[in-house]
Amino acid sequence: MPNNSRAEKLEALGRIIDTLDILRVKCPWDAKQTNESLRPNTIEEVYELTQALMDNNSTEIRKELGDVLLHILFYAKSAMKTGSSTLQTWPMPSTTNSYSAIPTFSATQK
């Protein structure tokens, strides 16, 4: 498994965001999507990810994770477009809450 640097990870995330920006401008279907119209597709993508996880299919897991991430970024960018959010105000999970959801981490902290 490659141990990419933080800069490489940020660059990869930047490419995904750039792709989303291009799609919102150049793809008529993407341009007209709203939170409401995209919701059924998001649900479908999460089900597909769940199936890939149950099948332990790493190729499909990677594909479906990309699809779900694109949806998450779409919703975040939509909030930014309406002015209800910015990158700096995106909710971040509480470190304490995130780690407490991991059973092995929680057990070592008791």
Tab-separated table of N, CA and C in Angstrom, residues 56-110:
chain	number	residue	atom	x	y	z
A	56	ASN	N	-16.694	-7.960	-0.503
A	56	ASN	CA	-15.244	-7.804	-0.320
A	56	ASN	C	-14.528	-7.654	-1.669
A	57	ASN	N	-15.144	-6.865	-2.550
A	57	ASN	CA	-14.630	-6.649	-3.900
A	57	ASN	C	-13.874	-5.316	-3.925
A	58	SER	N	-12.562	-5.382	-3.800
A	58	SER	CA	-11.770	-4.158	-3.657
A	58	SER	C	-11.873	-3.237	-4.870
A	59	THR	N	-12.005	-3.780	-6.054
A	59	THR	CA	-12.146	-2.936	-7.250
A	59	THR	C	-13.449	-2.151	-7.186
A	60	GLU	N	-14.541	-2.832	-6.843
A	60	GLU	CA	-15.841	-2.160	-6.746
A	60	GLU	C	-15.898	-1.216	-5.547
A	61	ILE	N	-15.258	-1.594	-4.445
A	61	ILE	CA	-15.221	-0.711	-3.272
A	61	ILE	C	-14.568	0.609	-3.660
A	62	ARG	N	-13.436	0.540	-4.320
A	62	ARG	CA	-12.721	1.746	-4.753
A	62	ARG	C	-13.602	2.597	-5.670
A	63	LYS	N	-14.273	1.960	-6.626
A	63	LYS	CA	-15.147	2.685	-7.554
A	63	LYS	C	-16.300	3.350	-6.804
A	64	GLU	N	-16.953	2.596	-5.944
A	64	GLU	CA	-18.120	3.134	-5.239
A	64	GLU	C	-17.733	4.195	-4.209
A	65	LEU	N	-16.570	4.045	-3.578
A	65	LEU	CA	-16.098	5.100	-2.683
A	65	LEU	C	-15.913	6.402	-3.453
A	66	GLY	N	-15.372	6.302	-4.667
A	66	GLY	CA	-15.213	7.488	-5.510
A	66	GLY	C	-16.556	8.116	-5.846
A	67	ASP	N	-17.536	7.283	-6.157
A	67	ASP	CA	-18.872	7.799	-6.480
A	67	ASP	C	-19.498	8.499	-5.276
A	68	VAL	N	-19.404	7.873	-4.102
A	68	VAL	CA	-19.984	8.469	-2.895
A	68	VAL	C	-19.256	9.763	-2.545
A	69	LEU	N	-17.929	9.764	-2.667
A	69	LEU	CA	-17.161	10.984	-2.396
A	69	LEU	C	-17.584	12.108	-3.327
A	70	LEU	N	-17.794	11.802	-4.589
A	70	LEU	CA	-18.243	12.823	-5.534
A	70	LEU	C	-19.586	13.409	-5.097
A	71	HIS	N	-20.481	12.566	-4.622
A	71	HIS	CA	-21.777	13.051	-4.140
A	71	HIS	C	-21.602	13.948	-2.915
A	72	ILE	N	-20.760	13.533	-1.973
A	72	ILE	CA	-20.521	14.342	-0.780
A	72	ILE	C	-19.973	15.705	-1.173
A	73	LEU	N	-19.018	15.717	-2.086
A	73	LEU	CA	-18.447	16.989	-2.533
A	73	LEU	C	-19.477	17.831	-3.280
A	74	PHE	N	-20.350	17.185	-4.035
A	74	PHE	CA	-21.412	17.929	-4.711
A	74	PHE	C	-22.278	18.668	-3.693
A	75	TYR	N	-22.697	17.958	-2.640
A	75	TYR	CA	-23.541	18.590	-1.624
A	75	TYR	C	-22.795	19.723	-0.925
A	76	ALA	N	-21.531	19.520	-0.645
A	76	ALA	CA	-20.739	20.568	0.004
A	76	ALA	C	-20.591	21.780	-0.913
A	77	LYS	N	-20.309	21.547	-2.184
A	77	LYS	CA	-20.166	22.657	-3.130
A	77	LYS	C	-21.505	23.359	-3.341
A	78	SER	N	-22.587	22.609	-3.304
A	78	SER	CA	-23.914	23.204	-3.429
A	78	SER	C	-24.165	24.157	-2.271
A	79	ALA	N	-23.789	23.745	-1.067
A	79	ALA	CA	-23.951	24.607	0.108
A	79	ALA	C	-23.078	25.855	-0.023
A	80	MET	N	-21.889	25.688	-0.578
A	80	MET	CA	-21.009	26.845	-0.772
A	80	MET	C	-21.603	27.805	-1.799
A	81	LYS	N	-22.208	27.238	-2.844
A	81	LYS	CA	-22.797	28.061	-3.908
A	81	LYS	C	-23.945	28.916	-3.388
A	82	THR	N	-24.708	28.362	-2.455
A	82	THR	CA	-25.846	29.107	-1.903
A	82	THR	C	-25.419	30.029	-0.770
A	83	GLY	N	-24.160	29.928	-0.366
A	83	GLY	CA	-23.656	30.787	0.696
A	83	GLY	C	-23.943	30.272	2.090
A	84	SER	N	-24.515	29.077	2.189
A	84	SER	CA	-24.828	28.541	3.514
A	84	SER	C	-23.634	27.851	4.164
A	85	SER	N	-22.549	27.711	3.406
A	85	SER	CA	-21.369	27.051	3.932
A	85	SER	C	-20.162	27.453	3.106
A	86	THR	N	-18.997	27.333	3.678
A	86	THR	CA	-17.737	27.492	2.961
A	86	THR	C	-16.847	26.325	3.344
A	87	LEU	N	-15.754	26.184	2.673
A	87	LEU	CA	-14.827	25.106	3.000
A	87	LEU	C	-14.431	25.175	4.469
A	88	GLN	N	-14.248	26.381	4.972
A	88	GLN	CA	-13.823	26.550	6.358
A	88	GLN	C	-14.938	26.225	7.358
A	89	THR	N	-16.194	26.239	6.920
A	89	THR	CA	-17.292	25.957	7.853
A	89	THR	C	-17.883	24.566	7.663
A	90	TRP	N	-17.286	23.757	6.797
A	90	TRP	CA	-17.779	22.396	6.658
A	90	TRP	C	-17.681	21.713	7.998
A	91	PRO	N	-18.708	20.992	8.386
A	91	PRO	CA	-18.634	20.311	9.684
A	91	PRO	C	-17.594	19.199	9.628
A	92	MET	N	-16.760	19.184	10.616
A	92	MET	CA	-15.754	18.135	10.720
A	92	MET	C	-16.128	17.256	11.905
A	93	PRO	N	-15.923	15.952	11.766
A	93	PRO	CA	-16.268	15.085	12.893
A	93	PRO	C	-15.393	15.412	14.091
A	94	SER	N	-15.985	15.342	15.237
A	94	SER	CA	-15.232	15.530	16.466
A	94	SER	C	-14.245	14.384	16.598
A	95	THR	N	-12.998	14.706	16.859
A	95	THR	CA	-11.988	13.656	17.013
A	95	THR	C	-12.406	12.677	18.094
A	96	THR	N	-12.906	13.185	19.176
A	96	THR	CA	-13.328	12.322	20.277
A	96	THR	C	-14.449	11.390	19.828
A	97	ASN	N	-15.463	11.943	19.169
A	97	ASN	CA	-16.582	11.114	18.712
A	97	ASN	C	-16.147	10.125	17.648
A	98	SER	N	-15.272	10.556	16.721
A	98	SER	CA	-14.829	9.664	15.656
A	98	SER	C	-14.070	8.482	16.224
A	99	TYR	N	-13.147	8.737	17.143
A	99	TYR	CA	-12.367	7.649	17.716
A	99	TYR	C	-13.214	6.755	18.606
A	100	SER	N	-14.202	7.316	19.278
A	100	SER	CA	-15.019	6.491	20.160
A	100	SER	C	-15.891	5.520	19.365
A	101	ALA	N	-16.080	5.797	18.069
A	101	ALA	CA	-16.863	4.891	17.224
A	101	ALA	C	-16.044	3.683	16.774
A	102	ILE	N	-14.740	3.718	17.026
A	102	ILE	CA	-13.864	2.608	16.642
A	102	ILE	C	-13.679	1.714	17.861
A	103	PRO	N	-14.265	0.516	17.855
A	103	PRO	CA	-14.251	-0.332	19.057
A	103	PRO	C	-12.856	-0.587	19.618
A	104	THR	N	-11.875	-0.880	18.771
A	104	THR	CA	-10.551	-1.196	19.304
A	104	THR	C	-9.903	0.016	19.940
A	105	PHE	N	-10.148	1.204	19.383
A	105	PHE	CA	-9.612	2.430	19.970
A	105	PHE	C	-10.317	2.725	21.289
A	106	SER	N	-11.625	2.579	21.303
A	106	SER	CA	-12.404	2.847	22.517
A	106	SER	C	-11.969	1.930	23.653
A	107	ALA	N	-11.733	0.669	23.326
A	107	ALA	CA	-11.361	-0.302	24.353
A	107	ALA	C	-10.003	0.035	24.961
A	108	THR	N	-9.079	0.556	24.161
A	108	THR	CA	-7.755	0.872	24.686
A	108	THR	C	-7.764	2.142	25.516
A	109	GLN	N	-8.811	2.955	25.399
A	109	GLN	CA	-8.869	4.211	26.127
A	109	GLN	C	-9.550	4.080	27.477
A	110	LYS	N	-10.090	2.912	27.796
A	110	LYS	CA	-10.822	2.721	29.062
A	110	LYS	C	-9.895	2.281	30.159
